[in-house]
Short mmCIF file of N, CA and C in Angstrom, two decimals:
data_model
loop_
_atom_site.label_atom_id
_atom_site.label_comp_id
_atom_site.label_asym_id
_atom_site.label_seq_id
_atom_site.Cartn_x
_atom_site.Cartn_y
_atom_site.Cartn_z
N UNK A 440 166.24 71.24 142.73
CA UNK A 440 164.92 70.76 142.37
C UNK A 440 164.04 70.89 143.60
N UNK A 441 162.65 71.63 143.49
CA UNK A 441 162.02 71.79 144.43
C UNK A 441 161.22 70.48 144.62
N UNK A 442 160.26 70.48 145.31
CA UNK A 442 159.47 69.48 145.91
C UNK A 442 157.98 69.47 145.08
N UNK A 443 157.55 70.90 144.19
CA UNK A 443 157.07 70.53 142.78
C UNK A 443 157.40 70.00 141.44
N UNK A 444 158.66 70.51 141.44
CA UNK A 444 159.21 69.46 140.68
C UNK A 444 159.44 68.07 140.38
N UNK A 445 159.58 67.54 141.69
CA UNK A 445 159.64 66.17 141.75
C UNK A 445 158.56 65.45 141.91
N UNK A 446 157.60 66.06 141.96
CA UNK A 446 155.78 65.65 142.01
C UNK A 446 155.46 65.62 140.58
N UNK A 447 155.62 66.62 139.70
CA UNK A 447 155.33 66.40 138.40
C UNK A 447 156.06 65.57 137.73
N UNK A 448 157.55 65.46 138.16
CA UNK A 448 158.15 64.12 137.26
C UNK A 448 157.16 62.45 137.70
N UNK A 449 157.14 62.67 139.26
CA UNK A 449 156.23 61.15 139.76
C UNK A 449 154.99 61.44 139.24
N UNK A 450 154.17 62.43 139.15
CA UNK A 450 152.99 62.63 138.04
C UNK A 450 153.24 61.90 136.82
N UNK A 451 154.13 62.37 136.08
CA UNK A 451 154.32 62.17 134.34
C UNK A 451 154.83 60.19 134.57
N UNK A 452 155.65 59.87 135.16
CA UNK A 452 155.40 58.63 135.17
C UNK A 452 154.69 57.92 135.45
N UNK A 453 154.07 58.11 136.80
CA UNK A 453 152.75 57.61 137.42
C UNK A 453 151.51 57.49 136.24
N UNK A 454 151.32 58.46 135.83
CA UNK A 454 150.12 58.58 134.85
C UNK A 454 149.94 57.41 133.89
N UNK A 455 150.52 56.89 133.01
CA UNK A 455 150.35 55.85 132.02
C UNK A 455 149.96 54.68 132.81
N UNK A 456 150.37 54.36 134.19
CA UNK A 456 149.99 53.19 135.07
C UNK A 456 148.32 52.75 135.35
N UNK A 457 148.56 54.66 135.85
CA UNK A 457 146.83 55.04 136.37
C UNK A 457 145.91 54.71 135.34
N UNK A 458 146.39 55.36 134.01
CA UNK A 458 145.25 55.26 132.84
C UNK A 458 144.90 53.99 132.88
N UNK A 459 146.26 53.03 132.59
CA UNK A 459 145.43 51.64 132.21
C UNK A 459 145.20 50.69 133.20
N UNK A 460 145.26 50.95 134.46
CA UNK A 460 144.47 50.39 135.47
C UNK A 460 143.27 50.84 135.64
N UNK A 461 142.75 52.62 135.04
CA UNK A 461 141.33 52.85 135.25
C UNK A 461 140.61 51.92 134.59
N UNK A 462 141.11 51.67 132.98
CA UNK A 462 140.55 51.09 131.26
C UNK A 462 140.60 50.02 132.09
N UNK A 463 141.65 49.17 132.74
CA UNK A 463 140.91 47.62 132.99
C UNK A 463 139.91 47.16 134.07
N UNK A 464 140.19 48.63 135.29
CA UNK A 464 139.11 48.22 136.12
C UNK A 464 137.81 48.78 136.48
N UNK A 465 137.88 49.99 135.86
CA UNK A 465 136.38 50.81 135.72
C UNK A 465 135.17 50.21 135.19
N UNK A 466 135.58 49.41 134.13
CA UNK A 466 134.90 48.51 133.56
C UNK A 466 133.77 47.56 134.57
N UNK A 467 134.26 46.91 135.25
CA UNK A 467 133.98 45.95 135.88
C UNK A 467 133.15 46.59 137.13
N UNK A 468 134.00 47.29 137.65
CA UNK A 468 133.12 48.25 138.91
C UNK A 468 132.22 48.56 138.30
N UNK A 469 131.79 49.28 137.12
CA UNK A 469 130.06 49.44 136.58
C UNK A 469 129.83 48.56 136.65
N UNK A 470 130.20 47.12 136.20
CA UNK A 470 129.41 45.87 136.02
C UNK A 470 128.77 45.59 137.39
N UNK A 471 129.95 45.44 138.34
CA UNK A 471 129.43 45.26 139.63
C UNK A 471 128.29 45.70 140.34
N UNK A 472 128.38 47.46 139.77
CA UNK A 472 127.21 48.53 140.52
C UNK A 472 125.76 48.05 139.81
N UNK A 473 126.30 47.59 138.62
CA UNK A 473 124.85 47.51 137.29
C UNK A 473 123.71 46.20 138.13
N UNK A 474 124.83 45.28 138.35
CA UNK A 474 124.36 43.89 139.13
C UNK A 474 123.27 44.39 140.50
N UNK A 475 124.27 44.67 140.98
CA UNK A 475 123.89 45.53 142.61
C UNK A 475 122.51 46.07 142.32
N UNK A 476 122.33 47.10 141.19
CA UNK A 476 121.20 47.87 141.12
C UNK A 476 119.97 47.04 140.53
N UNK A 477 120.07 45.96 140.01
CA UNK A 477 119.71 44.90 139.11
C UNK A 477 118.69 44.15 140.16
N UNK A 478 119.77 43.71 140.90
CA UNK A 478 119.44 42.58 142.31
C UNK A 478 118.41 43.73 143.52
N UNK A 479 118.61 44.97 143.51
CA UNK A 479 117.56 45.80 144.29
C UNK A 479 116.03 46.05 143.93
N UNK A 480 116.12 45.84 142.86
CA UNK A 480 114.49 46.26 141.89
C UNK A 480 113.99 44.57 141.75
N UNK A 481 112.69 44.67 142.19
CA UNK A 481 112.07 43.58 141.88
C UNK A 481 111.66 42.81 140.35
N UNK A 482 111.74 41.48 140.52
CA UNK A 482 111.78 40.84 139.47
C UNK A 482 110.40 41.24 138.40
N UNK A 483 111.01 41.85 137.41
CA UNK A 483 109.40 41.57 136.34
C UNK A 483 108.58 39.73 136.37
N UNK A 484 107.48 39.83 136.62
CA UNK A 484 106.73 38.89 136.09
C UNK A 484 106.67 38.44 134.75
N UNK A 485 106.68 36.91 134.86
CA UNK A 485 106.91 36.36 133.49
C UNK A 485 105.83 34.92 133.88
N UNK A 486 105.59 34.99 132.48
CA UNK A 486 104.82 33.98 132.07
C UNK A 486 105.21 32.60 133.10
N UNK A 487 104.20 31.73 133.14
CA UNK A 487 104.36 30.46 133.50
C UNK A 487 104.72 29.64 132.08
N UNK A 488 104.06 29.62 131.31
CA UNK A 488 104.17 28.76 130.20
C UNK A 488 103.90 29.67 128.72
N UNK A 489 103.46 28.91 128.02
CA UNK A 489 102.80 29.38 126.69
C UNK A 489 101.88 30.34 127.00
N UNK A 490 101.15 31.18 125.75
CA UNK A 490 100.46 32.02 125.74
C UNK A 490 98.93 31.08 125.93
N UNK A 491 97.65 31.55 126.50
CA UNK A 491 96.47 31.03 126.42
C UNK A 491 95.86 30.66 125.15
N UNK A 492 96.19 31.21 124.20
CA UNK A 492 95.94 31.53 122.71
C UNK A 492 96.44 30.00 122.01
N UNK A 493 97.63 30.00 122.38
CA UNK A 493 98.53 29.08 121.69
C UNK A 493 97.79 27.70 122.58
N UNK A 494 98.00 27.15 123.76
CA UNK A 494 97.39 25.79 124.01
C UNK A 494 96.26 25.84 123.82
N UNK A 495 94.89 27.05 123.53
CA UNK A 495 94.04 26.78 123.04
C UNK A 495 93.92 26.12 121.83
N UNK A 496 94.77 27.12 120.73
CA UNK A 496 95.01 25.94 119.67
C UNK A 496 95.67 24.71 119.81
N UNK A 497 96.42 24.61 120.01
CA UNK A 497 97.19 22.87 120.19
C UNK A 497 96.11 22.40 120.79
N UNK A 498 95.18 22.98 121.50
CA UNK A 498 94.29 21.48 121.97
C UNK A 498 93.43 21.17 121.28
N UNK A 499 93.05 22.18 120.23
CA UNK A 499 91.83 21.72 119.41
C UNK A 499 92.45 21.34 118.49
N UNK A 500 93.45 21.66 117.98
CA UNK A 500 94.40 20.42 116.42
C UNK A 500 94.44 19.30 117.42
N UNK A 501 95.05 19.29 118.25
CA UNK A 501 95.40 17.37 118.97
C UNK A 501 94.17 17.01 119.13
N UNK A 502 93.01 17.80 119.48
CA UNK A 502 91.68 16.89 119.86
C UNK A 502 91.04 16.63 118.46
N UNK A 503 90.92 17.27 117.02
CA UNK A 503 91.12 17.31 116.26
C UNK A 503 91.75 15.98 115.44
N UNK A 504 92.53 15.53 115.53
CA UNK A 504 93.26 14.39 115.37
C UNK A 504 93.41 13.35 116.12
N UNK A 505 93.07 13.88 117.31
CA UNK A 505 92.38 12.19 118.18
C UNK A 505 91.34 11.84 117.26
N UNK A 506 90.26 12.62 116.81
CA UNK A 506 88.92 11.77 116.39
C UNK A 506 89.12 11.77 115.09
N UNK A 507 90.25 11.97 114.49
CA UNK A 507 90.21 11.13 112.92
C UNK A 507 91.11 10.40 113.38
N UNK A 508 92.31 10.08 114.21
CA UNK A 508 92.80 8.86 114.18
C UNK A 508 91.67 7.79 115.12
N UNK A 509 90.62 7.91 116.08
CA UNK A 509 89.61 7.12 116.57
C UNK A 509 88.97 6.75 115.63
N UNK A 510 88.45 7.68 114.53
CA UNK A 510 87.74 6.98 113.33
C UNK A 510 87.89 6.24 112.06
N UNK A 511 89.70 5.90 112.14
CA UNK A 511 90.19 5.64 111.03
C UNK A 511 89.39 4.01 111.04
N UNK A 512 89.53 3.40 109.64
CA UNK A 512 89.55 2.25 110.17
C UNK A 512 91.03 1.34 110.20
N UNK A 513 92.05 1.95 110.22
CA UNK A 513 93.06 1.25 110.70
C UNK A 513 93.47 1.48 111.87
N UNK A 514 92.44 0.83 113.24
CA UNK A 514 92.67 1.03 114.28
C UNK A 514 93.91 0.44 114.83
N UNK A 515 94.32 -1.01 114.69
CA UNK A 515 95.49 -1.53 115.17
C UNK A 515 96.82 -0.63 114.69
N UNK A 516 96.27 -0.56 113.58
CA UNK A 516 97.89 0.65 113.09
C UNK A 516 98.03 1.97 113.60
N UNK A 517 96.85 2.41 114.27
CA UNK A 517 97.39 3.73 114.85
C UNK A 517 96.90 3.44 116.32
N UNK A 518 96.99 2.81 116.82
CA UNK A 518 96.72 2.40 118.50
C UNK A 518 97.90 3.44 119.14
N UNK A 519 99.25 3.02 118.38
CA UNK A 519 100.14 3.82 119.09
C UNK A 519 100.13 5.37 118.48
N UNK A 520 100.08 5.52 117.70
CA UNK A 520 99.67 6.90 117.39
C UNK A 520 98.62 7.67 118.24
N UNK A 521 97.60 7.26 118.86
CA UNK A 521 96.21 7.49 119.64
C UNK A 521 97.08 7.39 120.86
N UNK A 522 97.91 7.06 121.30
CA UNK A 522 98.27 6.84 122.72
C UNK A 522 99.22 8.19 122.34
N UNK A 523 100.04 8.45 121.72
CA UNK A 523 101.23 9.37 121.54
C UNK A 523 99.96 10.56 121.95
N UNK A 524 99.10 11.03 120.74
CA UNK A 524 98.20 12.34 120.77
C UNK A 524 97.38 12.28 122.25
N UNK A 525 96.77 11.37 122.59
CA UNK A 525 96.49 11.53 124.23
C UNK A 525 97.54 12.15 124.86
N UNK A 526 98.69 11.22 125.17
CA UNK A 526 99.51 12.11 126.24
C UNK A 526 100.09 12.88 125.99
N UNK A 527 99.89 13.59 124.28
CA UNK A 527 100.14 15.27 124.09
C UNK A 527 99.08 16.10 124.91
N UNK A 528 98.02 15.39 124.09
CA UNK A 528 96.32 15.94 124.68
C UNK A 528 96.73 16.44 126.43
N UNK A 529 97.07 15.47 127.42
CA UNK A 529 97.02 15.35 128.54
C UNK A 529 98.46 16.49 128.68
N UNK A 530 98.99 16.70 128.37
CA UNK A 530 100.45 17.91 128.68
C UNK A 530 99.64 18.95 128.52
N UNK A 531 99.48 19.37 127.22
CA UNK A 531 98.81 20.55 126.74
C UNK A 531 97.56 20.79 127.92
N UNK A 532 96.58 19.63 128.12
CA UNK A 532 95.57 20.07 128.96
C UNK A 532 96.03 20.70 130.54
N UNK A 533 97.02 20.11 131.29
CA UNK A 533 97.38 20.12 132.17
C UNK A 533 98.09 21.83 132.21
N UNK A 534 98.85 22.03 131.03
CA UNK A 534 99.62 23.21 131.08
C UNK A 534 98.17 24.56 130.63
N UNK A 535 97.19 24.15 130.07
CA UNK A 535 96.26 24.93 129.87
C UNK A 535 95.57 25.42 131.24
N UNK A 536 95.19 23.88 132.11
CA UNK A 536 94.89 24.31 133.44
C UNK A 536 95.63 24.71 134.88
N UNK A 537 97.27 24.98 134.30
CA UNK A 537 97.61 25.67 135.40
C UNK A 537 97.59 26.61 134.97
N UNK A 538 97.41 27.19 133.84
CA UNK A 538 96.95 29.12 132.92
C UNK A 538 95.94 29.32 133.32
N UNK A 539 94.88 28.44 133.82
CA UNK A 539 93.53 28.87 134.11
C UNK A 539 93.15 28.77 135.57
N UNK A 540 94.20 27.99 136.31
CA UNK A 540 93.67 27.99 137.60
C UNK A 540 92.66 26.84 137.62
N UNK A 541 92.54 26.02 136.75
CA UNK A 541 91.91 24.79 137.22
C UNK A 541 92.70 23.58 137.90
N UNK A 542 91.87 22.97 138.46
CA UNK A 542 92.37 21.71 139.36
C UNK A 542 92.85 20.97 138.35
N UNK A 543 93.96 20.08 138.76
CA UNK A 543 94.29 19.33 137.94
C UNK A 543 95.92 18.73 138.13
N UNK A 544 96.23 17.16 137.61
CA UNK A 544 97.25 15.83 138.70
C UNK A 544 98.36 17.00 137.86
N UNK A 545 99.50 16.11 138.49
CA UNK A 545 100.55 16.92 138.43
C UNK A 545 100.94 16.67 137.14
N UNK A 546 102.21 17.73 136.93
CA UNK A 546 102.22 17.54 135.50
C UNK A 546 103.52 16.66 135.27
N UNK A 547 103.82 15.64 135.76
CA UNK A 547 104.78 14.50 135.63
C UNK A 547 103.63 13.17 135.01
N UNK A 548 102.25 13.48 135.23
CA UNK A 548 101.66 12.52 134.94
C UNK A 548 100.79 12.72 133.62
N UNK A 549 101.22 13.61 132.73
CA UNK A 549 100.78 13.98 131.81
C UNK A 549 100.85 12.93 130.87
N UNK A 550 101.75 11.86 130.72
CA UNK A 550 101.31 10.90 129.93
C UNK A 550 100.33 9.43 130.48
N UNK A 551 99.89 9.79 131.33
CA UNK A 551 99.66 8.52 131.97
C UNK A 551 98.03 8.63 132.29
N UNK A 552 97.66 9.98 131.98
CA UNK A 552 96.23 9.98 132.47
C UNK A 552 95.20 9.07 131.49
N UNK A 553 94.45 8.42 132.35
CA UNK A 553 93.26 7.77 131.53
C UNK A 553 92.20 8.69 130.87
N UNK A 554 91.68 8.07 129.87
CA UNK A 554 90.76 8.64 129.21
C UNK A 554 89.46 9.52 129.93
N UNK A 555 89.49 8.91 131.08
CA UNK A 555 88.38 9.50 131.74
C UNK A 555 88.52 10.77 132.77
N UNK A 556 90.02 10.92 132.86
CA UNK A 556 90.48 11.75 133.39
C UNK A 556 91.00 13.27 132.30
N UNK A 557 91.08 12.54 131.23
CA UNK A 557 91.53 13.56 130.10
C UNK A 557 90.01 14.12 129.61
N UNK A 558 88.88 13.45 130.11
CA UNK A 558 87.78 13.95 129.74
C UNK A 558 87.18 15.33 130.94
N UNK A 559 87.71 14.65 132.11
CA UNK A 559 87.02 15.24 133.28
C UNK A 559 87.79 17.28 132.96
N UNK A 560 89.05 16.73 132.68
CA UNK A 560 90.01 17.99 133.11
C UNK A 560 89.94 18.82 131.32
N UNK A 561 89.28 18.28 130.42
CA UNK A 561 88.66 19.14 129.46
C UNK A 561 87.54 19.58 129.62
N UNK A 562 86.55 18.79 130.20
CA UNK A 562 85.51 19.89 130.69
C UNK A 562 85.64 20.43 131.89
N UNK A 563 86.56 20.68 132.52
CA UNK A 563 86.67 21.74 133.70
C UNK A 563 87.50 23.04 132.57
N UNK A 564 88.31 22.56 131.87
CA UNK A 564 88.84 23.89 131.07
C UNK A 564 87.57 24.17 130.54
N UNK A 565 86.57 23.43 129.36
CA UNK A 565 85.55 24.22 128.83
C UNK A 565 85.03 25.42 129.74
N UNK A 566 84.36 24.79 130.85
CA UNK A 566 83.65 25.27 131.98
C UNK A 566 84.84 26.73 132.27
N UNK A 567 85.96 26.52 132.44
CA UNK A 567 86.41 28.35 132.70
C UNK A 567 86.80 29.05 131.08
N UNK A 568 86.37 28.20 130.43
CA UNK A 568 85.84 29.42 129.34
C UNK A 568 87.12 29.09 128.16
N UNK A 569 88.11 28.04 127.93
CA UNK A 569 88.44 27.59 127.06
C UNK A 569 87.40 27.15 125.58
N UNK A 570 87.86 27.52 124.37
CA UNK A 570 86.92 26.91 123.66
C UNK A 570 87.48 25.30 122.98
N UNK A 571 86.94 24.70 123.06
CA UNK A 571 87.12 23.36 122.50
C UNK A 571 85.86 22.85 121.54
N UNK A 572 86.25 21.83 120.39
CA UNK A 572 85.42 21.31 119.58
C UNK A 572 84.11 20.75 120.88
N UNK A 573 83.33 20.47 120.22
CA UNK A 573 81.86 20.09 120.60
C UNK A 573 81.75 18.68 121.09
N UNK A 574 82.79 17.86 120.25
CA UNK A 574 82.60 16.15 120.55
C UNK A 574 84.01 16.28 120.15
N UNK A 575 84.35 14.93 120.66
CA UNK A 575 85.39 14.40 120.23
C UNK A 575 85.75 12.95 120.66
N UNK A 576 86.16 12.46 119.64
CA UNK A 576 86.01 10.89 119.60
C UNK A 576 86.56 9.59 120.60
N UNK A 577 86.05 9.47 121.44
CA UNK A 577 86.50 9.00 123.02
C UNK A 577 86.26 9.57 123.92
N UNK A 578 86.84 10.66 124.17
CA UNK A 578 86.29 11.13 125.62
C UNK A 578 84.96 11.87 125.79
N UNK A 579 84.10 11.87 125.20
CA UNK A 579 83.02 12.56 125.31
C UNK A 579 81.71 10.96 125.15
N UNK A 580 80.56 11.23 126.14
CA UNK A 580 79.29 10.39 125.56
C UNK A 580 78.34 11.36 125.04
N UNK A 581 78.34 12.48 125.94
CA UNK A 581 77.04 13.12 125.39
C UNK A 581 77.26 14.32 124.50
N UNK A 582 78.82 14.25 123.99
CA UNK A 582 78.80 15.50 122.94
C UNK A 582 79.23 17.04 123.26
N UNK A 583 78.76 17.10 124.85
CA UNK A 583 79.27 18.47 124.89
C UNK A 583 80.44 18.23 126.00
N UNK A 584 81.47 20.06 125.72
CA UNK A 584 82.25 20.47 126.45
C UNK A 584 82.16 21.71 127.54
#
């Protein structure tokens, strides 16, 4: 037996080893390279929050329903209801004005803002060009936004 011979017999056995160590670990080495190439290219930009579209609406349904629950006359029965839609009002406003780049408290204090503050930071959204109803029942005296 020559010294090719005995290479092709350690070939013919060897081989079935090789195959299924390529099948279990080739796998993973792409995964690895895929990662690698993944982690080199910069991150796509993504949204902060909701679309502008969307808290525009939610703020005009919640502002919307502040001033029919302000005008009901079962005020004692929806006191807590009027407090719930404020400190929706006040999330939504807050998340509207970090979409817009307006000033405005942090957003841990989204339930806690006073009325006069939920007024101030709706007309700073009007003012960069949000549309909002005209009046609305509490936070407004003179009607406009």
């Amino acid at each position: 037996m020559t010294l090719v011979d005995a290479s092709r017999i350690i070939l013919i056995l060897a081989a079935p080893a090789v195959v299924v160590a390529a099948v279990r670990h080739v796998p993973r080495g792409c995964a690895v390279l895929a990662d690698r190439w993944r982690q080199r290219r910069p991150a796509e930009p993504a949204p902060y929050g909701p679309p502008i579209e969307r808290l525009a609406a939610d703020l005009r349904r919640l502002l919307r329903l502040h001033g029919e629950l302000a005008a009901s006359a079962h005020a004692a029965m929806s006191a807590h209801r009027v407090w719930a839609v404020e400190a929706a009002i006040g999330a939504r406003a807050i998340e509207a004005a970090t979409a817009l780049g307006v000033p405005h408290p942090h957003p841990s204090r989204a339930a806690a803002l006073t009325r006069t503050e939920l007024s101030s930071i709706l007309t700073l959204l009007a003012e960069a060009g949000l549309v909002l109803p005209a009046r609305v029942g509490g936070f407004t005296t003179d009607g406009r936004f």
